[in-house]
Short mmCIF file of C-alpha atoms in Angstrom, two decimals:
data_model
loop_
_atom_site.label_atom_id
_atom_site.label_comp_id
_atom_site.label_asym_id
_atom_site.label_seq_id
_atom_site.Cartn_x
_atom_site.Cartn_y
_atom_site.Cartn_z
CA MET N 1 101.50 -52.59 -89.45
CA GLN N 2 102.42 -53.92 -86.01
CA ASP N 3 106.01 -54.66 -87.06
CA ALA N 4 106.36 -51.22 -88.65
CA THR N 5 105.01 -49.55 -85.50
CA ILE N 6 107.35 -51.47 -83.20
CA ALA N 7 110.37 -50.80 -85.44
CA MET N 8 109.60 -47.08 -85.55
CA GLU N 9 108.38 -46.40 -82.03
CA ASP N 10 109.68 -49.06 -79.64
CA HIS N 11 111.93 -51.83 -81.01
CA ALA N 12 112.31 -53.39 -77.54
CA PHE N 13 108.55 -53.50 -76.94
CA TYR N 14 108.35 -57.24 -76.28
CA ARG N 15 111.49 -57.28 -74.12
CA HIS N 16 110.86 -54.49 -71.61
CA HIS N 17 108.24 -54.10 -68.88
CA GLY N 18 107.08 -50.63 -69.83
CA PHE N 19 110.35 -48.69 -69.89
CA ASP N 20 113.32 -48.66 -72.24
CA TRP N 21 116.03 -47.50 -69.84
CA ILE N 22 118.66 -47.02 -72.54
CA ALA N 23 116.40 -44.77 -74.58
CA MET N 24 115.30 -42.90 -71.44
CA HIS N 25 118.93 -42.37 -70.36
CA HIS N 26 119.78 -40.89 -73.75
CA ALA N 27 116.69 -38.65 -73.66
CA LEU N 28 117.50 -37.50 -70.10
CA ARG N 29 121.01 -36.49 -71.09
CA VAL N 30 119.65 -34.44 -74.00
CA ASP N 31 116.99 -32.82 -71.80
CA LEU N 32 119.50 -31.89 -69.09
CA SER N 33 121.95 -30.44 -71.58
CA GLU N 34 119.17 -28.36 -73.20
CA GLY N 35 117.63 -27.29 -69.89
CA GLN N 36 114.17 -28.35 -71.06
CA VAL N 37 112.32 -31.44 -72.24
CA LYS N 38 113.43 -32.04 -75.84
CA GLU N 39 113.21 -35.84 -76.16
CA GLY N 40 110.93 -38.29 -74.43
CA GLY N 41 112.41 -41.75 -74.96
CA SER N 42 108.92 -43.09 -74.39
CA THR N 43 107.91 -46.68 -75.06
CA ILE N 44 104.63 -47.67 -76.68
CA THR N 45 103.18 -48.36 -73.22
CA GLN N 46 104.23 -44.92 -71.99
CA GLN N 47 102.70 -43.25 -75.04
CA LEU N 48 99.48 -45.20 -74.49
CA ALA N 49 99.38 -44.06 -70.86
CA LYS N 50 99.78 -40.47 -72.00
CA ASN N 51 97.09 -40.81 -74.69
CA LEU N 52 94.57 -42.34 -72.30
CA PHE N 53 95.08 -40.48 -69.07
CA LEU N 54 97.27 -37.40 -69.48
CA THR N 55 97.81 -34.23 -71.47
CA SER N 56 100.64 -33.60 -73.92
CA ASP N 57 102.44 -31.14 -71.60
CA ARG N 58 106.19 -31.80 -71.74
CA THR N 59 106.95 -31.50 -68.02
CA ILE N 60 108.82 -33.62 -65.50
CA TRP N 61 105.70 -34.04 -63.34
CA ARG N 62 103.73 -35.37 -66.29
CA LYS N 63 106.48 -37.94 -66.93
CA ILE N 64 106.19 -39.12 -63.30
CA GLU N 65 102.44 -39.59 -63.65
CA GLU N 66 103.02 -41.33 -66.96
CA ALA N 67 105.39 -43.80 -65.30
CA ALA N 68 102.80 -44.76 -62.70
CA TYR N 69 100.13 -45.40 -65.35
CA THR N 70 102.66 -47.31 -67.46
CA LEU N 71 103.41 -49.75 -64.63
CA GLU N 72 99.70 -50.34 -64.09
CA LEU N 73 99.04 -50.97 -67.79
CA GLU N 74 101.92 -53.45 -68.01
CA ARG N 75 100.65 -55.22 -64.91
CA MET N 76 97.04 -55.54 -66.07
CA LEU N 77 97.22 -56.00 -69.84
CA PRO N 78 99.10 -58.37 -72.19
CA LYS N 79 101.47 -56.87 -74.73
CA SER N 80 99.12 -57.64 -77.61
CA ARG N 81 96.32 -55.64 -75.98
CA ILE N 82 98.63 -52.71 -75.20
CA LEU N 83 99.72 -52.58 -78.84
CA GLU N 84 96.12 -52.83 -80.03
CA LEU N 85 95.03 -49.95 -77.82
CA TYR N 86 98.01 -47.88 -78.90
CA LEU N 87 97.18 -48.36 -82.58
CA ASN N 88 93.55 -47.42 -81.89
CA THR N 89 94.38 -44.18 -80.06
CA ILE N 90 97.52 -42.73 -81.67
CA ASP N 91 97.37 -39.49 -83.67
CA TYR N 92 98.05 -40.03 -87.38
CA GLY N 93 97.60 -36.39 -88.32
CA MET N 94 94.85 -34.45 -90.12
CA GLY N 95 92.49 -35.11 -87.22
CA GLN N 96 92.67 -38.89 -87.66
CA ARG N 97 93.06 -40.70 -84.35
CA GLY N 98 93.43 -44.45 -84.47
CA LEU N 99 94.54 -46.83 -87.20
CA LYS N 100 91.07 -47.49 -88.55
CA ALA N 101 90.36 -43.79 -89.14
CA ALA N 102 93.82 -43.18 -90.62
CA ALA N 103 93.64 -46.11 -93.05
CA GLN N 104 90.27 -44.90 -94.28
CA TYR N 105 91.39 -41.27 -94.58
CA TYR N 106 94.74 -41.75 -96.32
CA PHE N 107 94.12 -44.94 -98.33
CA HIS N 108 90.36 -45.47 -98.30
CA LYS N 109 90.67 -49.01 -96.98
CA THR N 110 90.48 -51.00 -93.74
CA PRO N 111 93.62 -51.67 -91.62
CA ASP N 112 93.77 -55.34 -92.58
CA LYS N 113 94.18 -54.34 -96.26
CA LEU N 114 97.20 -52.05 -95.69
CA THR N 115 100.33 -52.87 -97.68
CA LEU N 116 103.90 -52.60 -96.40
CA ALA N 117 104.33 -49.28 -98.26
CA GLU N 118 101.15 -47.85 -96.73
CA SER N 119 102.05 -49.07 -93.23
CA ALA N 120 105.45 -47.37 -93.53
CA ILE N 121 103.76 -44.10 -94.50
CA LEU N 122 101.45 -44.21 -91.47
CA VAL N 123 104.13 -44.99 -88.89
CA GLY N 124 106.27 -42.24 -90.40
CA ILE N 125 103.54 -39.72 -89.57
CA VAL N 126 103.31 -40.51 -85.84
CA SER N 127 106.43 -38.68 -84.64
CA ASP N 128 105.28 -35.37 -86.17
CA PRO N 129 101.60 -35.52 -87.21
CA MET N 130 100.39 -33.05 -89.86
CA GLN N 131 97.31 -31.08 -88.85
CA LYS N 132 96.51 -28.49 -91.55
CA GLN N 133 97.47 -30.15 -94.82
CA VAL N 134 99.14 -33.28 -96.13
CA ASP N 135 102.81 -32.58 -96.81
CA PRO N 136 104.06 -35.10 -99.43
CA GLN N 137 107.73 -34.48 -98.62
CA ARG N 138 107.19 -35.32 -94.95
CA LEU N 139 105.33 -38.47 -95.94
CA ILE N 140 108.24 -39.60 -98.12
CA VAL N 141 110.87 -38.84 -95.46
CA GLY N 142 108.85 -40.66 -92.80
CA GLN N 143 108.32 -43.67 -95.06
CA HIS N 144 112.04 -43.97 -95.87
CA THR N 145 112.92 -43.74 -92.16
CA ALA N 146 110.38 -46.45 -91.39
CA PHE N 147 111.77 -48.78 -94.07
CA SER N 148 115.32 -48.38 -92.76
CA ARG N 149 114.21 -49.26 -89.22
CA ILE N 150 112.07 -52.17 -90.41
CA ARG N 151 115.06 -53.63 -92.23
CA TYR N 152 117.35 -53.07 -89.24
CA PHE N 153 115.12 -54.57 -86.56
CA PHE N 154 113.36 -57.25 -88.65
CA PRO N 155 116.02 -58.38 -91.15
CA ASN N 156 114.67 -61.94 -91.28
CA ARG N 157 111.08 -60.89 -92.00
CA TYR N 158 111.57 -58.21 -94.64
CA SER N 159 114.20 -58.42 -97.36
CA GLN N 160 115.94 -55.43 -98.87
CA GLU N 161 114.32 -56.24 -102.20
CA GLN N 162 110.87 -56.27 -100.59
CA CYS N 163 111.42 -52.88 -98.94
CA ASP N 164 112.89 -51.36 -102.11
CA LEU N 165 109.92 -52.53 -104.12
CA ALA N 166 107.43 -51.11 -101.59
CA SER N 167 109.23 -47.76 -101.37
CA GLY N 168 109.24 -47.47 -105.16
CA TYR N 169 105.50 -46.81 -105.47
CA PRO N 170 104.78 -43.13 -106.36
CA LEU N 171 103.18 -41.29 -103.49
CA ASN N 172 100.22 -40.09 -105.54
CA MET N 173 99.42 -43.72 -106.34
CA LEU N 174 99.11 -44.47 -102.62
CA VAL N 175 97.75 -41.51 -100.69
CA TYR N 176 94.30 -40.14 -101.46
CA PRO N 177 92.98 -38.23 -98.43
CA ASN N 178 89.18 -38.08 -98.52
CA LYS N 179 89.21 -40.00 -101.79
CA ASP N 180 85.57 -40.96 -101.54
CA ALA N 181 83.28 -38.59 -103.47
CA TRP N 182 80.82 -38.68 -100.56
CA ASP N 183 83.55 -37.46 -98.23
CA ARG N 184 84.24 -34.61 -100.64
CA GLY N 185 80.63 -33.60 -101.22
CA ALA N 186 80.86 -34.38 -104.96
CA THR N 187 77.66 -36.39 -105.34
CA CYS N 188 75.39 -34.37 -107.63
CA GLU N 189 74.63 -35.30 -111.23
CA ILE N 190 74.34 -32.72 -114.02
CA PRO N 191 71.89 -34.01 -116.67
CA ALA N 192 73.11 -34.60 -120.20
CA ASP N 193 70.53 -32.09 -121.50
CA TRP N 194 69.86 -29.30 -119.03
CA HIS N 195 68.19 -25.89 -119.51
CA GLY N 196 68.41 -26.35 -123.27
CA VAL N 197 72.15 -27.09 -123.25
CA LYS N 198 73.73 -30.51 -123.87
CA PHE N 199 77.06 -31.67 -122.40
CA TYR N 200 79.67 -33.46 -124.53
CA PHE N 201 82.67 -35.10 -122.88
CA PHE N 202 85.91 -34.95 -124.89
CA GLU N 203 86.19 -38.75 -125.04
CA ASN N 204 82.81 -39.00 -126.78
CA PRO N 205 82.03 -35.69 -128.55
CA TYR N 206 79.05 -37.10 -130.47
CA GLU N 207 76.72 -38.19 -127.67
CA PRO N 208 75.55 -35.93 -124.81
CA LEU N 209 76.28 -37.53 -121.43
CA PRO N 210 75.44 -36.61 -117.83
CA ILE N 211 78.24 -35.36 -115.57
CA ASP N 212 78.74 -37.28 -112.34
CA ASN N 213 80.35 -36.21 -109.06
CA ALA N 214 79.65 -32.49 -109.14
CA SER N 215 79.19 -30.45 -105.99
CA LEU N 216 75.84 -28.83 -105.30
CA SER N 217 77.44 -25.37 -105.42
CA LEU N 218 78.84 -26.00 -108.93
CA LYS N 219 75.51 -27.32 -110.14
CA VAL N 220 73.66 -24.23 -108.89
CA ARG N 221 76.15 -21.78 -110.47
CA LEU N 222 76.22 -23.72 -113.73
CA ALA N 223 72.42 -23.64 -113.96
CA GLY N 224 72.43 -19.84 -113.83
CA PHE N 225 75.06 -19.65 -116.55
CA LEU N 226 73.23 -22.11 -118.82
CA VAL N 227 69.95 -20.21 -118.65
CA GLU N 228 71.62 -16.91 -119.56
CA ALA N 229 73.89 -18.39 -122.24
CA HIS N 230 71.00 -20.26 -123.89
CA GLN N 231 68.68 -17.25 -123.91
CA HIS N 232 71.09 -14.49 -124.94
CA LEU N 233 73.91 -16.23 -126.83
CA HIS N 234 71.93 -19.20 -128.19
CA VAL N 235 74.30 -21.80 -126.70
CA VAL N 236 72.92 -25.34 -127.11
CA GLY N 237 75.98 -27.42 -126.29
CA ILE N 238 79.14 -27.39 -124.16
CA ASP N 239 82.27 -29.45 -124.78
CA HIS N 240 84.15 -30.16 -121.57
CA LEU N 241 87.11 -32.05 -120.13
CA GLY N 242 85.31 -33.17 -116.98
CA VAL N 243 84.50 -32.10 -113.43
CA TYR N 244 85.76 -34.61 -110.85
CA ASN N 245 89.03 -36.42 -110.27
CA ASP N 246 90.52 -38.30 -107.34
CA ARG N 247 93.77 -36.34 -107.09
CA SER N 248 93.57 -34.14 -104.00
CA THR N 249 96.26 -31.64 -105.03
CA ARG N 250 96.70 -29.55 -108.17
CA GLN N 251 99.90 -28.35 -109.85
CA GLU N 252 101.85 -27.75 -106.63
CA GLU N 253 101.37 -30.30 -103.85
CA LYS N 254 100.15 -27.57 -101.47
CA VAL N 255 97.31 -26.42 -103.76
CA ILE N 256 94.10 -28.32 -103.10
CA SER N 257 92.33 -29.27 -106.32
CA SER N 258 88.83 -27.91 -106.79
CA HIS N 259 88.18 -30.86 -109.11
CA ALA N 260 88.68 -33.22 -106.18
CA TYR N 261 85.60 -31.65 -104.60
CA GLY N 262 83.52 -31.43 -107.78
CA GLN N 263 83.69 -27.62 -107.68
CA ALA N 264 85.15 -26.93 -111.14
CA ILE N 265 84.41 -27.75 -114.76
CA ASP N 266 86.89 -27.35 -117.64
CA ILE N 267 85.03 -26.03 -120.70
CA SER N 268 86.80 -26.59 -124.01
CA GLY N 269 84.16 -25.33 -126.46
CA PHE N 270 80.62 -24.17 -127.18
CA ARG N 271 77.94 -25.20 -129.70
CA PHE N 272 75.28 -22.81 -130.97
CA ALA N 273 71.72 -23.07 -132.26
CA ASP N 274 72.80 -22.20 -135.83
CA GLY N 275 75.00 -25.33 -135.92
CA SER N 276 78.31 -23.50 -135.49
CA ARG N 277 80.95 -24.38 -132.90
CA VAL N 278 83.92 -22.61 -131.31
CA SER N 279 86.85 -24.15 -129.44
CA VAL N 280 88.88 -22.40 -126.76
CA LYS N 281 92.11 -23.73 -128.30
CA ASP N 282 91.44 -21.45 -131.32
CA HIS N 283 91.37 -18.27 -129.21
CA ASN N 284 94.12 -16.69 -131.33
CA ASN N 285 91.65 -16.49 -134.21
CA PRO N 286 89.95 -13.04 -134.01
CA LYS N 287 86.58 -14.37 -135.20
CA VAL N 288 86.63 -17.15 -132.58
CA MET N 289 87.74 -14.70 -129.90
CA ALA N 290 84.85 -12.40 -130.76
CA ARG N 291 82.45 -15.20 -129.80
CA LEU N 292 84.45 -16.42 -126.80
CA ALA N 293 84.78 -12.99 -125.15
CA PRO N 294 81.09 -12.56 -124.19
CA LEU N 295 80.94 -16.16 -123.04
CA GLU N 296 83.98 -15.69 -120.78
CA ALA N 297 82.49 -12.48 -119.40
CA MET N 298 79.29 -14.38 -118.63
CA LEU N 299 81.26 -17.17 -116.93
CA ASN N 300 82.98 -14.59 -114.74
CA ARG N 301 79.60 -13.30 -113.59
CA HIS N 302 78.47 -16.75 -112.48
CA PHE N 303 81.66 -18.37 -111.14
CA ASP N 304 84.19 -17.33 -108.51
CA ALA N 305 87.20 -17.95 -110.77
CA VAL N 306 87.71 -18.39 -114.50
CA VAL N 307 91.26 -19.27 -115.60
CA ASP N 308 92.23 -18.87 -119.27
CA TRP N 309 95.39 -18.71 -121.41
CA ASN N 310 96.28 -15.26 -120.08
CA ASP N 311 96.25 -16.46 -116.46
CA ASP N 312 98.05 -19.75 -117.09
CA PRO N 313 99.63 -19.94 -120.58
CA LYS N 314 101.12 -23.38 -119.97
CA ARG N 315 98.02 -25.29 -118.83
CA HIS N 316 94.98 -23.39 -120.12
CA GLN N 317 95.49 -22.88 -123.82
CA THR N 318 92.66 -25.28 -124.64
CA HIS N 319 89.94 -24.64 -122.05
CA PHE N 320 88.36 -22.34 -119.49
CA HIS N 321 88.85 -23.58 -115.93
CA THR N 322 85.65 -22.40 -114.20
CA GLU N 323 85.59 -22.81 -110.44
CA VAL N 324 83.36 -22.33 -107.41
CA LYS N 325 85.12 -21.49 -104.16
CA GLY N 326 83.81 -21.69 -100.61
CA PRO N 327 83.02 -24.42 -98.07
CA ARG N 328 83.97 -27.99 -98.95
CA SER N 329 81.61 -30.03 -96.84
CA THR N 330 80.88 -33.74 -96.94
CA THR N 331 77.61 -35.12 -98.27
CA PRO N 332 75.46 -37.27 -95.95
CA ARG N 333 75.62 -40.84 -97.16
CA PRO N 334 72.39 -42.47 -98.25
CA VAL N 335 70.50 -44.42 -95.63
CA GLN N 336 71.34 -48.10 -95.70
CA ASP N 337 68.84 -50.47 -97.20
CA PRO N 338 66.50 -52.14 -94.69
CA PRO N 339 67.53 -55.61 -93.50
CA ALA N 340 66.88 -58.40 -95.97
CA LYS N 341 65.08 -60.45 -93.31
CA SER N 342 62.41 -59.28 -90.92
CA VAL N 343 62.80 -59.35 -87.13
CA GLU N 344 60.44 -62.32 -86.92
CA GLU N 345 62.37 -64.32 -89.54
CA THR N 346 65.69 -63.58 -87.89
CA MET N 347 64.43 -64.49 -84.41
CA ALA N 348 63.02 -67.77 -85.74
CA GLU N 349 66.40 -68.51 -87.34
CA ILE N 350 68.18 -67.93 -84.02
CA HIS N 351 65.77 -70.23 -82.16
CA GLN N 352 66.28 -72.98 -84.74
CA THR N 353 70.08 -72.79 -84.64
CA LYS N 354 71.85 -75.44 -82.59
CA HIS N 355 75.05 -74.85 -80.62
CA LEU N 356 74.65 -71.13 -80.14
CA PRO N 357 77.59 -69.22 -78.58
CA ALA N 358 77.22 -68.95 -74.81
CA ARG N 359 76.60 -65.20 -74.82
CA ILE N 360 73.80 -65.53 -77.42
CA ALA N 361 72.20 -68.42 -75.55
CA THR N 362 72.26 -66.34 -72.38
CA TRP N 363 70.74 -63.42 -74.25
CA LEU N 364 68.00 -65.66 -75.64
CA SER N 365 67.10 -66.84 -72.13
CA GLY N 366 66.53 -63.26 -70.95
CA THR N 367 69.22 -63.31 -68.25
CA PHE N 368 70.56 -59.89 -69.12
CA VAL N 369 67.36 -58.01 -68.33
CA ARG N 370 66.12 -59.55 -65.08
CA GLN N 371 64.44 -57.21 -62.66
CA THR N 372 66.25 -54.04 -63.64
CA THR N 373 63.33 -51.64 -63.30
CA GLY N 374 63.72 -49.30 -60.35
CA HIS N 375 67.46 -49.86 -59.95
CA SER N 376 70.25 -47.49 -60.87
CA CYS N 377 72.19 -48.25 -64.01
CA GLY N 378 75.26 -49.50 -62.15
CA GLU N 379 73.34 -51.72 -59.69
CA ALA N 380 71.21 -53.15 -62.48
CA CYS N 381 74.23 -54.00 -64.58
CA VAL N 382 76.03 -55.60 -61.65
CA ALA N 383 72.95 -57.58 -60.65
CA ALA N 384 71.97 -58.67 -64.15
CA ILE N 385 75.39 -59.36 -65.59
CA LEU N 386 77.86 -60.12 -62.82
CA SER N 387 75.60 -62.17 -60.55
CA ASP N 388 73.49 -63.98 -63.14
CA TYR N 389 76.04 -64.50 -65.88
CA LEU N 390 79.59 -64.59 -64.58
CA LYS N 391 79.31 -67.13 -61.79
CA LYS N 392 82.77 -66.26 -60.46
CA PRO N 393 84.31 -63.83 -57.93
CA THR N 394 84.15 -60.21 -59.01
CA SER N 395 87.77 -59.71 -57.94
CA GLU N 396 88.80 -61.70 -61.01
CA LEU N 397 86.99 -59.35 -63.37
CA GLN N 398 87.88 -56.18 -65.18
CA LEU N 399 85.80 -53.43 -66.71
CA MET N 400 87.20 -51.58 -69.67
CA HIS N 401 85.51 -48.21 -70.08
CA LEU N 402 85.44 -47.27 -73.75
CA LEU N 403 84.29 -43.70 -74.32
CA ASP N 404 83.19 -42.60 -77.77
CA THR N 405 85.56 -39.90 -79.01
CA GLY N 406 82.69 -37.71 -80.15
CA GLY N 407 81.00 -37.46 -76.78
CA ALA N 408 81.65 -36.71 -73.16
CA ARG N 409 81.49 -39.04 -70.18
CA CYS N 410 77.85 -39.17 -69.15
CA THR N 411 76.44 -39.31 -65.63
CA ARG N 412 74.98 -42.78 -66.01
CA SER N 413 78.31 -44.07 -67.27
CA ASP N 414 80.12 -42.72 -64.20
CA GLU N 415 77.50 -44.40 -62.03
CA LEU N 416 78.19 -47.69 -63.75
CA ILE N 417 81.93 -47.36 -63.13
CA ARG N 418 81.36 -46.65 -59.43
CA ALA N 419 79.03 -49.62 -59.10
CA PHE N 420 81.57 -51.99 -60.60
CA LYS N 421 84.29 -50.63 -58.34
CA ALA N 422 82.04 -51.06 -55.34
CA HIS N 423 81.74 -54.75 -56.20
CA GLY N 424 85.50 -55.17 -56.40
CA VAL N 425 85.82 -55.01 -60.18
CA GLN N 426 89.04 -53.47 -61.49
CA THR N 427 88.55 -50.72 -64.06
CA VAL N 428 90.70 -49.52 -66.91
CA ASP N 429 89.81 -46.30 -68.75
CA THR N 430 90.55 -46.12 -72.44
CA VAL N 431 89.11 -44.62 -75.62
CA ALA N 432 87.52 -46.26 -78.64
CA THR N 433 84.94 -45.47 -81.27
CA SER N 434 81.50 -47.01 -81.30
CA ASP N 435 81.94 -48.52 -84.77
CA GLU N 436 84.65 -50.80 -83.35
CA LEU N 437 82.16 -52.31 -80.95
CA LEU N 438 81.11 -55.29 -83.08
CA ASP N 439 84.69 -56.10 -84.00
CA ASP N 440 85.62 -56.24 -80.31
CA ILE N 441 82.63 -58.42 -79.44
CA ALA N 442 83.34 -60.80 -82.33
CA THR N 443 87.03 -61.05 -81.42
CA THR N 444 86.70 -61.50 -77.66
CA GLY N 445 83.21 -62.95 -77.29
CA ILE N 446 82.57 -60.31 -74.62
CA PRO N 447 79.20 -58.49 -74.45
CA ALA N 448 79.37 -54.70 -74.13
CA ILE N 449 77.31 -52.24 -72.13
CA VAL N 450 76.40 -49.17 -74.20
CA THR N 451 75.20 -46.05 -72.42
CA LEU N 452 73.11 -43.79 -74.68
CA THR N 453 72.60 -40.15 -73.75
CA ARG N 454 69.67 -39.33 -76.03
CA PRO N 455 66.71 -39.28 -76.29
CA THR N 456 66.92 -40.41 -72.66
CA GLU N 457 70.04 -41.48 -70.84
CA HIS N 458 69.95 -45.26 -70.40
CA TRP N 459 72.04 -48.32 -71.08
CA ILE N 460 71.70 -51.38 -73.29
CA VAL N 461 73.74 -54.58 -73.52
CA VAL N 462 75.00 -55.46 -77.00
CA VAL N 463 75.67 -59.21 -77.15
CA GLY N 464 76.67 -59.55 -80.79
CA GLU N 465 75.22 -59.55 -84.29
CA TRP N 466 73.10 -61.83 -86.41
CA GLY N 467 72.77 -60.98 -90.08
CA ASP N 468 71.60 -57.38 -90.37
CA TYR N 469 70.70 -57.08 -86.68
CA LEU N 470 72.36 -56.43 -83.34
CA LEU N 471 71.37 -58.66 -80.44
CA VAL N 472 70.46 -56.18 -77.73
CA SER N 473 69.12 -56.34 -74.19
CA ASP N 474 67.38 -53.17 -73.09
CA PRO N 475 66.11 -52.87 -69.48
CA GLN N 476 63.28 -50.69 -70.78
CA ARG N 477 62.18 -52.96 -73.62
CA GLY N 478 63.69 -56.36 -72.91
CA ASN N 479 65.47 -58.53 -75.49
CA LEU N 480 65.25 -57.18 -79.01
CA LEU N 481 66.86 -57.21 -82.43
CA LEU N 482 68.04 -53.76 -83.48
CA PRO N 483 68.87 -53.12 -87.17
CA LYS N 484 72.54 -52.25 -87.55
CA ASN N 485 71.80 -49.17 -89.64
CA GLU N 486 69.50 -47.87 -86.88
CA PHE N 487 72.21 -48.38 -84.28
CA TYR N 488 74.89 -46.66 -86.33
CA ALA N 489 72.61 -43.75 -87.22
CA ARG N 490 71.85 -43.39 -83.55
CA SER N 491 75.42 -43.69 -82.34
CA ASP N 492 76.79 -41.34 -85.01
CA GLY N 493 74.36 -38.62 -83.97
CA GLU N 494 74.63 -38.93 -80.23
CA SER N 495 77.15 -39.10 -77.45
CA VAL N 496 77.62 -42.80 -76.85
CA CYS N 497 79.56 -44.35 -74.00
CA VAL N 498 80.62 -47.98 -74.31
CA GLU N 499 81.56 -50.04 -71.27
CA LYS N 500 83.11 -53.39 -72.10
CA ALA N 501 83.04 -55.93 -69.27
CA ASN N 502 85.72 -58.60 -69.52
CA LEU N 503 83.37 -61.50 -69.02
#
């Protein structure tokens, strides 16, 4: 993914100091000839500066501000960190900001599992992100452009055969936006025998089976139909072709599939109390049609759309497509299981472990929460962390302020920033999501200061993790083990500010 990004966005990334003068000269000539800003010629560092500190206004003044921030980023951060921050903040379209969110949205996987083909698709989105719907043609064009640049700038790393093989995968075998049924709200189960009617799937027409991955709206509408059909038309069974599938589009690529959200069921036949059956495929038979007509009329009363052979002769000769329209909301995921070990068992395990990492040993000794009562958040953090833990001049330190994208900068967080600055600590503002916190701590070994805004605004220090728990220091409660699921439930529902001190 890093190679693909560099090839697509800034092939001279590791050779320049923030600016690609050749690219900027070309962009300037185009802008002057057009009389307005048409091309940017921006490097990865410049784009990061814009994402972190500036708006997207295409003005000369904004470019000047961007240059100043770019110089500062290049001076303070290594190239690897600049690239990491860029990947975590760039817009990949459809409201997905950052590589982690994009990989989950488009491919339902984590960034480290991305293939070359998938990486090429993502970097091809960046120059012109889609916002309203996924356009397959744009994805293909972007991917092909990415492969050509990867081959040109990294000929020794990626062979032509390797790129050809990766580009040969069909798009619908790669991209599944919101593939997860929980993300699509398709999490209800329709019983195999419900309101006197049994459901028979076409693959096994002899045994009634429950239907998985239906939306709540479909289940409610279907219940009303079943009650009426059973009472008035003596229906005791329904043959169907299914409810849910993973494909997000239907027929044309721009038509969102109702089946992807569990909002449609394809009914291929009906079974009656007298033992008789009718199939939709036999609708040309007048006797069959006489029994299908009242059933279709009843379906139309209960569902928002019923498509038959008259509406779509090519695709609906064999079944009624019955659909519920309306909101397509996600379903809250089930609460995680409680930790396998209790707090007491986990704490005993930590005490018995030899050669603990320095930050965990410091946490265990209580250093992080010394005498914080009565102090402001910033002073307490400086006193408890800088003085007691760092043991080196504050001028050598940095504070990276990571603000959760779902919240706003809180008062206590601003106070913390000012306190660090007052003690000579350099600060760098950036953006990250709270669920990246543990990954950052595990990678760098650096504790993080998390400012919570509810139920009361206060801060905690997250040192790391142990099993199912976070190791936390709270000035109000002291050292404690906080279950991960409790932390995530809390951080997902609140505005959370994360300050990461480069200890």
